[in-house]
Amino acid sequence: DGGITQSPKYLFRKEGQNVTLSCEQNLNHDAMYWYRQDPGQGLRLIYYSQIVNDFQKGDIAEGYSVSREKKESFPLTVTSAQKNPTAFYLCASSKYGGSGANVLTFGAGSRLTVL
Amino acid sequence: DQQVKQNSPSLSVQEGRISILNCDYTNSMFDYFLWYKKYPAEGPTFLISISSIKDKNEDGRFTVFLNKSAKHLSLHIVPSQPGDSAVYFCAAKGGGSYIPTFGRGTSLIVHP
């Protein structure tokens, strides 16, 4: 079955440590996205990528970094510069970057907790 | 400044009744509107969408209505079922960007 796989589902980090969240899709989608969900804040866009080796900052990119070396993979690194990293992180992908409704398919999410 | 607003954080409905979830937007250039459903500790799943050239789209128990003059859309669920209990996100796309903008979500609780 095609889909998006995020790992790990739960992650604990000590302050000052960088952590990387994995996101892999086998939907042959071109565009991939990272969102962050906080209670009462909805989904906020961190980074997005429409093609391999290209990505753009979203609304809250500070303290995060990404790479897009393969079409299937879009890992997110939460760096020590992110002041409040405890959150639920969602990876998504979509087939087309432009026309139509651009329906996103989401992964199951990764819960990061900073101790 | 929120371009997509869901002003009701929560909604409680009796099983079998109608659930109406509302969404307002400010950007008149949005060309598609979408609703996603999210259970706790899971990713959102796409529910239904509507193009800005339409005023209604229906899929089974779910109907979305769009009022462009009021910049308002609503999702109707009839009849509501306990399994519909989830957070519903309104999203809009367009205005020069393919990236959807999400509202803050409305938590729907359907009581048996």
PDB file of C-alpha atoms in Angstrom:
ATOM      1  CA  ASP A   1       0.000   0.000   0.000  1.00  0.00           C
ATOM      2  CA  GLY A   2       1.206   3.475  -0.831  1.00  0.00           C
ATOM      3  CA  GLY A   3       1.592   5.999   1.911  1.00  0.00           C
ATOM      4  CA  ILE A   4       3.817   8.143   4.047  1.00  0.00           C
ATOM      5  CA  THR A   5       5.913   6.714   6.837  1.00  0.00           C
ATOM      6  CA  GLN A   6       7.165   8.891   9.639  1.00  0.00           C
ATOM      7  CA  SER A   7       9.626   7.722  12.249  1.00  0.00           C
ATOM      8  CA  PRO A   8      10.066   7.635  15.107  1.00  0.00           C
ATOM      9  CA  LYS A   9       6.529   8.030  16.399  1.00  0.00           C
ATOM     10  CA  TYR A  10       7.783   9.230  19.781  1.00  0.00           C
ATOM     11  CA  LEU A  11      11.103  10.924  20.453  1.00  0.00           C
ATOM     12  CA  PHE A  12      12.630  12.430  23.549  1.00  0.00           C
ATOM     13  CA  ARG A  13      15.438  14.923  23.367  1.00  0.00           C
ATOM     14  CA  LYS A  14      17.605  16.677  25.866  1.00  0.00           C
ATOM     15  CA  GLU A  15      18.014  20.409  25.515  1.00  0.00           C
ATOM     16  CA  GLY A  16      20.885  21.285  23.200  1.00  0.00           C
ATOM     17  CA  GLN A  17      20.597  18.172  21.064  1.00  0.00           C
ATOM     18  CA  ASN A  18      19.706  18.057  17.398  1.00  0.00           C
ATOM     19  CA  VAL A  19      17.216  15.415  16.303  1.00  0.00           C
ATOM     20  CA  THR A  20      16.157  14.244  12.865  1.00  0.00           C
ATOM     21  CA  LEU A  21      12.644  13.096  11.989  1.00  0.00           C
ATOM     22  CA  SER A  22      12.323  10.765   9.051  1.00  0.00           C
ATOM     23  CA  CYS A  23       9.656  11.009   6.348  1.00  0.00           C
ATOM     24  CA  GLU A  24       9.418   8.575   3.445  1.00  0.00           C
ATOM     25  CA  GLN A  25       6.682   8.336   0.808  1.00  0.00           C
ATOM     26  CA  ASN A  26       6.044   5.771  -1.920  1.00  0.00           C
ATOM     27  CA  LEU A  27       3.204   7.665  -3.597  1.00  0.00           C
ATOM     28  CA  ASN A  28       5.446   9.108  -6.322  1.00  0.00           C
ATOM     29  CA  HIS A  29       4.440  12.564  -5.127  1.00  0.00           C
ATOM     30  CA  ASP A  30       6.517  15.527  -6.189  1.00  0.00           C
ATOM     31  CA  ALA A  31       5.782  17.920  -3.329  1.00  0.00           C
ATOM     32  CA  MET A  32       6.498  17.260   0.341  1.00  0.00           C
ATOM     33  CA  TYR A  33       5.802  19.323   3.424  1.00  0.00           C
ATOM     34  CA  TRP A  34       6.515  19.525   7.141  1.00  0.00           C
ATOM     35  CA  TYR A  35       3.930  20.930   9.540  1.00  0.00           C
ATOM     36  CA  ARG A  36       3.958  21.435  13.247  1.00  0.00           C
ATOM     37  CA  GLN A  37       0.855  21.083  15.399  1.00  0.00           C
ATOM     38  CA  ASP A  38       0.510  22.719  18.805  1.00  0.00           C
ATOM     39  CA  PRO A  39      -2.690  22.794  20.883  1.00  0.00           C
ATOM     40  CA  GLY A  40      -4.942  25.591  19.644  1.00  0.00           C
ATOM     41  CA  GLN A  41      -2.512  26.552  16.890  1.00  0.00           C
ATOM     42  CA  GLY A  42      -3.634  24.366  14.044  1.00  0.00           C
ATOM     43  CA  LEU A  43      -1.088  23.248  11.451  1.00  0.00           C
ATOM     44  CA  ARG A  44       1.809  25.566  10.820  1.00  0.00           C
ATOM     45  CA  LEU A  45       4.104  25.106   7.829  1.00  0.00           C
ATOM     46  CA  ILE A  46       7.804  24.621   8.579  1.00  0.00           C
ATOM     47  CA  TYR A  47       9.340  23.732   5.192  1.00  0.00           C
ATOM     48  CA  TYR A  48       8.159  22.483   1.826  1.00  0.00           C
ATOM     49  CA  SER A  49       9.749  21.076  -1.291  1.00  0.00           C
ATOM     50  CA  GLN A  50       8.357  20.767  -4.787  1.00  0.00           C
ATOM     51  CA  ILE A  51      11.275  18.965  -6.425  1.00  0.00           C
ATOM     52  CA  VAL A  52      14.445  17.150  -5.481  1.00  0.00           C
ATOM     53  CA  ASN A  53      17.283  19.352  -4.242  1.00  0.00           C
ATOM     54  CA  ASP A  54      14.973  22.316  -3.769  1.00  0.00           C
ATOM     55  CA  PHE A  55      13.044  23.410  -0.696  1.00  0.00           C
ATOM     56  CA  GLN A  56      11.526  26.580   0.692  1.00  0.00           C
ATOM     57  CA  LYS A  57      10.965  27.994   4.165  1.00  0.00           C
ATOM     58  CA  GLY A  58       7.467  28.042   5.529  1.00  0.00           C
ATOM     59  CA  ASP A  59       5.995  30.262   8.210  1.00  0.00           C
ATOM     60  CA  ILE A  60       8.042  28.929  11.146  1.00  0.00           C
ATOM     61  CA  ALA A  61      11.341  27.667   9.671  1.00  0.00           C
ATOM     62  CA  GLU A  62      13.651  29.120  12.320  1.00  0.00           C
ATOM     63  CA  GLY A  63      15.483  26.393  14.217  1.00  0.00           C
ATOM     64  CA  TYR A  64      14.708  23.717  11.627  1.00  0.00           C
ATOM     65  CA  SER A  65      16.519  22.347   8.584  1.00  0.00           C
ATOM     66  CA  VAL A  66      15.572  19.918   5.808  1.00  0.00           C
ATOM     67  CA  SER A  67      17.056  18.138   2.830  1.00  0.00           C
ATOM     68  CA  ARG A  68      15.518  16.639  -0.310  1.00  0.00           C
ATOM     69  CA  GLU A  69      18.143  14.405  -1.875  1.00  0.00           C
ATOM     70  CA  LYS A  70      15.611  11.841  -3.079  1.00  0.00           C
ATOM     71  CA  LYS A  71      12.048  12.243  -4.298  1.00  0.00           C
ATOM     72  CA  GLU A  72      10.828   9.775  -1.674  1.00  0.00           C
ATOM     73  CA  SER A  73      12.521  11.304   1.351  1.00  0.00           C
ATOM     74  CA  PHE A  74      12.210  14.619   3.185  1.00  0.00           C
ATOM     75  CA  PRO A  75      13.868  14.464   6.637  1.00  0.00           C
ATOM     76  CA  LEU A  76      13.450  17.284   9.144  1.00  0.00           C
ATOM     77  CA  THR A  77      16.173  18.220  11.629  1.00  0.00           C
ATOM     78  CA  VAL A  78      15.113  20.041  14.763  1.00  0.00           C
ATOM     79  CA  THR A  79      18.190  21.938  15.878  1.00  0.00           C
ATOM     80  CA  SER A  80      19.147  23.269  19.283  1.00  0.00           C
ATOM     81  CA  ALA A  81      18.289  26.727  17.961  1.00  0.00           C
ATOM     82  CA  GLN A  82      14.572  25.874  18.041  1.00  0.00           C
ATOM     83  CA  LYS A  83      13.405  27.454  21.292  1.00  0.00           C
ATOM     84  CA  ASN A  84      10.252  25.455  21.850  1.00  0.00           C
ATOM     85  CA  PRO A  85      10.577  22.158  19.963  1.00  0.00           C
ATOM     86  CA  THR A  86       8.097  20.075  21.945  1.00  0.00           C
ATOM     87  CA  ALA A  87       5.260  19.457  19.482  1.00  0.00           C
ATOM     88  CA  PHE A  88       3.574  17.006  17.136  1.00  0.00           C
ATOM     89  CA  TYR A  89       5.257  17.012  13.718  1.00  0.00           C
ATOM     90  CA  LEU A  90       3.440  16.042  10.552  1.00  0.00           C
ATOM     91  CA  CYS A  91       4.932  15.230   7.180  1.00  0.00           C
ATOM     92  CA  ALA A  92       2.753  15.406   4.068  1.00  0.00           C
ATOM     93  CA  SER A  93       3.029  15.003   0.328  1.00  0.00           C
ATOM     94  CA  SER A  94       0.985  15.865  -2.739  1.00  0.00           C
ATOM     95  CA  LYS A  95       1.018  14.874  -6.383  1.00  0.00           C
ATOM     96  CA  TYR A  96       0.842  18.247  -7.994  1.00  0.00           C
ATOM     97  CA  GLY A  97       2.320  21.488  -6.784  1.00  0.00           C
ATOM     98  CA  GLY A  98       0.106  23.752  -8.783  1.00  0.00           C
ATOM     99  CA  SER A  99      -3.306  23.146 -10.265  1.00  0.00           C
ATOM    100  CA  GLY A 100      -6.351  21.603  -8.660  1.00  0.00           C
ATOM    101  CA  ALA A 101      -7.160  21.270  -5.011  1.00  0.00           C
ATOM    102  CA  ASN A 102      -3.665  20.006  -4.120  1.00  0.00           C
ATOM    103  CA  VAL A 103      -4.888  17.405  -1.643  1.00  0.00           C
ATOM    104  CA  LEU A 104      -2.241  16.504   0.907  1.00  0.00           C
ATOM    105  CA  THR A 105      -1.598  12.993   2.199  1.00  0.00           C
ATOM    106  CA  PHE A 106      -0.266  13.033   5.742  1.00  0.00           C
ATOM    107  CA  GLY A 107       1.886  10.658   7.704  1.00  0.00           C
ATOM    108  CA  ALA A 108       0.894   9.475  11.188  1.00  0.00           C
ATOM    109  CA  GLY A 109       3.091  12.082  12.865  1.00  0.00           C
ATOM    110  CA  SER A 110       6.026  12.187  15.263  1.00  0.00           C
ATOM    111  CA  ARG A 111       5.711  13.420  18.836  1.00  0.00           C
ATOM    112  CA  LEU A 112       8.870  15.198  20.013  1.00  0.00           C
ATOM    113  CA  THR A 113       9.318  15.962  23.687  1.00  0.00           C
ATOM    114  CA  VAL A 114      12.220  17.955  25.031  1.00  0.00           C
ATOM    115  CA  LEU A 115      13.226  16.954  28.548  1.00  0.00           C
TER     116      LEU A 115
ATOM    117  CA  ASP B   1      -2.805  37.423  10.620  1.00  0.00           C
ATOM    118  CA  GLN B   2      -4.967  34.381  10.045  1.00  0.00           C
ATOM    119  CA  GLN B   3      -6.258  34.006   6.511  1.00  0.00           C
ATOM    120  CA  VAL B   4      -8.369  30.982   7.440  1.00  0.00           C
ATOM    121  CA  LYS B   5     -10.351  31.145  10.656  1.00  0.00           C
ATOM    122  CA  GLN B   6     -12.293  28.527  12.539  1.00  0.00           C
ATOM    123  CA  ASN B   7     -13.819  30.517  15.354  1.00  0.00           C
ATOM    124  CA  SER B   8     -15.360  27.616  17.237  1.00  0.00           C
ATOM    125  CA  PRO B   9     -12.702  25.533  19.022  1.00  0.00           C
ATOM    126  CA  SER B  10     -15.228  22.851  19.869  1.00  0.00           C
ATOM    127  CA  LEU B  11     -18.699  21.573  19.019  1.00  0.00           C
ATOM    128  CA  SER B  12     -20.841  18.988  20.783  1.00  0.00           C
ATOM    129  CA  VAL B  13     -23.679  17.220  18.943  1.00  0.00           C
ATOM    130  CA  GLN B  14     -26.067  14.375  19.657  1.00  0.00           C
ATOM    131  CA  GLU B  15     -25.781  11.251  17.533  1.00  0.00           C
ATOM    132  CA  GLY B  16     -28.147  11.366  14.567  1.00  0.00           C
ATOM    133  CA  ARG B  17     -28.307  15.155  14.504  1.00  0.00           C
ATOM    134  CA  ILE B  18     -26.610  17.518  12.080  1.00  0.00           C
ATOM    135  CA  SER B  19     -23.105  18.835  12.767  1.00  0.00           C
ATOM    136  CA  ILE B  20     -22.225  22.182  11.206  1.00  0.00           C
ATOM    137  CA  LEU B  21     -18.603  23.292  11.250  1.00  0.00           C
ATOM    138  CA  ASN B  22     -17.815  26.800  10.075  1.00  0.00           C
ATOM    139  CA  CYS B  23     -14.826  28.433   8.442  1.00  0.00           C
ATOM    140  CA  ASP B  24     -14.147  32.016   7.368  1.00  0.00           C
ATOM    141  CA  TYR B  25     -11.403  33.291   5.103  1.00  0.00           C
ATOM    142  CA  THR B  26     -10.003  36.649   4.130  1.00  0.00           C
ATOM    143  CA  ASN B  27      -8.191  36.055   0.818  1.00  0.00           C
ATOM    144  CA  SER B  28     -10.603  36.376  -2.107  1.00  0.00           C
ATOM    145  CA  MET B  29      -8.012  34.758  -4.397  1.00  0.00           C
ATOM    146  CA  PHE B  30      -8.345  31.303  -2.806  1.00  0.00           C
ATOM    147  CA  ASP B  31      -9.531  28.883  -5.502  1.00  0.00           C
ATOM    148  CA  TYR B  32     -10.004  25.660  -3.537  1.00  0.00           C
ATOM    149  CA  PHE B  33     -11.211  24.894  -0.051  1.00  0.00           C
ATOM    150  CA  LEU B  34     -10.670  21.604   1.722  1.00  0.00           C
ATOM    151  CA  TRP B  35     -11.699  19.872   4.920  1.00  0.00           C
ATOM    152  CA  TYR B  36      -9.488  17.412   6.751  1.00  0.00           C
ATOM    153  CA  LYS B  37     -10.369  15.171   9.676  1.00  0.00           C
ATOM    154  CA  LYS B  38      -7.864  14.300  12.381  1.00  0.00           C
ATOM    155  CA  TYR B  39      -7.958  11.769  15.182  1.00  0.00           C
ATOM    156  CA  PRO B  40      -5.601  12.140  18.185  1.00  0.00           C
ATOM    157  CA  ALA B  41      -2.023  11.054  17.563  1.00  0.00           C
ATOM    158  CA  GLU B  42      -2.722  10.493  13.859  1.00  0.00           C
ATOM    159  CA  GLY B  43      -2.216  12.518  10.721  1.00  0.00           C
ATOM    160  CA  PRO B  44      -5.121  14.401   9.138  1.00  0.00           C
ATOM    161  CA  THR B  45      -7.019  12.701   6.337  1.00  0.00           C
ATOM    162  CA  PHE B  46      -8.696  14.478   3.447  1.00  0.00           C
ATOM    163  CA  LEU B  47     -12.464  14.614   3.694  1.00  0.00           C
ATOM    164  CA  ILE B  48     -13.955  16.816   0.993  1.00  0.00           C
ATOM    165  CA  SER B  49     -13.098  19.824  -1.138  1.00  0.00           C
ATOM    166  CA  ILE B  50     -14.873  22.499  -3.117  1.00  0.00           C
ATOM    167  CA  SER B  51     -13.772  24.714  -5.954  1.00  0.00           C
ATOM    168  CA  SER B  52     -14.407  28.436  -5.686  1.00  0.00           C
ATOM    169  CA  ILE B  53     -16.614  28.257  -8.791  1.00  0.00           C
ATOM    170  CA  LYS B  54     -19.111  26.050  -6.972  1.00  0.00           C
ATOM    171  CA  ASP B  55     -21.344  26.675  -4.003  1.00  0.00           C
ATOM    172  CA  LYS B  56     -21.963  23.103  -2.879  1.00  0.00           C
ATOM    173  CA  ASN B  57     -20.249  19.748  -2.952  1.00  0.00           C
ATOM    174  CA  GLU B  58     -21.659  16.571  -1.476  1.00  0.00           C
ATOM    175  CA  ASP B  59     -20.102  13.220  -0.605  1.00  0.00           C
ATOM    176  CA  GLY B  60     -22.302  10.834   1.313  1.00  0.00           C
ATOM    177  CA  ARG B  61     -23.036  12.270   4.753  1.00  0.00           C
ATOM    178  CA  PHE B  62     -20.698  15.212   4.169  1.00  0.00           C
ATOM    179  CA  THR B  63     -21.647  18.405   2.364  1.00  0.00           C
ATOM    180  CA  VAL B  64     -19.597  21.556   2.031  1.00  0.00           C
ATOM    181  CA  PHE B  65     -21.257  24.883   1.273  1.00  0.00           C
ATOM    182  CA  LEU B  66     -19.358  27.912  -0.010  1.00  0.00           C
ATOM    183  CA  ASN B  67     -20.590  31.500   0.232  1.00  0.00           C
ATOM    184  CA  LYS B  68     -18.038  33.569  -1.644  1.00  0.00           C
ATOM    185  CA  SER B  69     -19.667  36.912  -0.984  1.00  0.00           C
ATOM    186  CA  ALA B  70     -19.442  36.273   2.747  1.00  0.00           C
ATOM    187  CA  LYS B  71     -16.065  34.509   2.461  1.00  0.00           C
ATOM    188  CA  HIS B  72     -17.547  31.673   4.456  1.00  0.00           C
ATOM    189  CA  LEU B  73     -17.765  27.927   4.104  1.00  0.00           C
ATOM    190  CA  SER B  74     -19.349  25.263   6.217  1.00  0.00           C
ATOM    191  CA  LEU B  75     -19.181  21.502   6.530  1.00  0.00           C
ATOM    192  CA  HIS B  76     -22.429  19.682   7.274  1.00  0.00           C
ATOM    193  CA  ILE B  77     -22.408  16.133   8.595  1.00  0.00           C
ATOM    194  CA  VAL B  78     -25.781  14.399   8.481  1.00  0.00           C
ATOM    195  CA  PRO B  79     -26.467  12.248  10.406  1.00  0.00           C
ATOM    196  CA  SER B  80     -23.638  12.620  12.884  1.00  0.00           C
ATOM    197  CA  GLN B  81     -22.104   9.434  14.260  1.00  0.00           C
ATOM    198  CA  PRO B  82     -19.836   8.871  17.292  1.00  0.00           C
ATOM    199  CA  GLY B  83     -17.025   7.891  14.896  1.00  0.00           C
ATOM    200  CA  ASP B  84     -17.150  11.425  13.496  1.00  0.00           C
ATOM    201  CA  SER B  85     -15.678  12.694  16.764  1.00  0.00           C
ATOM    202  CA  ALA B  86     -12.384  14.260  15.693  1.00  0.00           C
ATOM    203  CA  VAL B  87     -10.728  17.585  14.986  1.00  0.00           C
ATOM    204  CA  TYR B  88     -11.763  19.103  11.663  1.00  0.00           C
ATOM    205  CA  PHE B  89      -9.414  21.444   9.846  1.00  0.00           C
ATOM    206  CA  CYS B  90     -10.507  23.856   7.177  1.00  0.00           C
ATOM    207  CA  ALA B  91      -7.849  24.670   4.556  1.00  0.00           C
ATOM    208  CA  ALA B  92      -7.686  26.999   1.591  1.00  0.00           C
ATOM    209  CA  LYS B  93      -5.380  27.078  -1.395  1.00  0.00           C
ATOM    210  CA  GLY B  94      -4.716  29.680  -4.071  1.00  0.00           C
ATOM    211  CA  GLY B  95      -3.911  33.354  -4.246  1.00  0.00           C
ATOM    212  CA  GLY B  96      -0.663  32.665  -6.040  1.00  0.00           C
ATOM    213  CA  SER B  97       0.423  29.747  -3.860  1.00  0.00           C
ATOM    214  CA  TYR B  98      -0.223  26.022  -4.086  1.00  0.00           C
ATOM    215  CA  ILE B  99       0.486  25.634  -0.375  1.00  0.00           C
ATOM    216  CA  PRO B 100      -2.719  25.184   1.641  1.00  0.00           C
ATOM    217  CA  THR B 101      -3.351  27.460   4.598  1.00  0.00           C
ATOM    218  CA  PHE B 102      -4.982  25.736   7.553  1.00  0.00           C
ATOM    219  CA  GLY B 103      -7.359  26.979  10.180  1.00  0.00           C
ATOM    220  CA  ARG B 104      -6.842  26.137  13.843  1.00  0.00           C
ATOM    221  CA  GLY B 105      -9.371  23.339  13.818  1.00  0.00           C
ATOM    222  CA  THR B 106     -12.690  22.564  15.491  1.00  0.00           C
ATOM    223  CA  SER B 107     -13.004  19.609  17.838  1.00  0.00           C
ATOM    224  CA  LEU B 108     -16.276  17.781  17.188  1.00  0.00           C
ATOM    225  CA  ILE B 109     -17.721  15.471  19.826  1.00  0.00           C
ATOM    226  CA  VAL B 110     -20.705  13.350  18.870  1.00  0.00           C
ATOM    227  CA  HIS B 111     -22.506  11.919  21.885  1.00  0.00           C
ATOM    228  CA  PRO B 112     -24.246   8.526  21.624  1.00  0.00           C
TER     229      PRO B 112
END
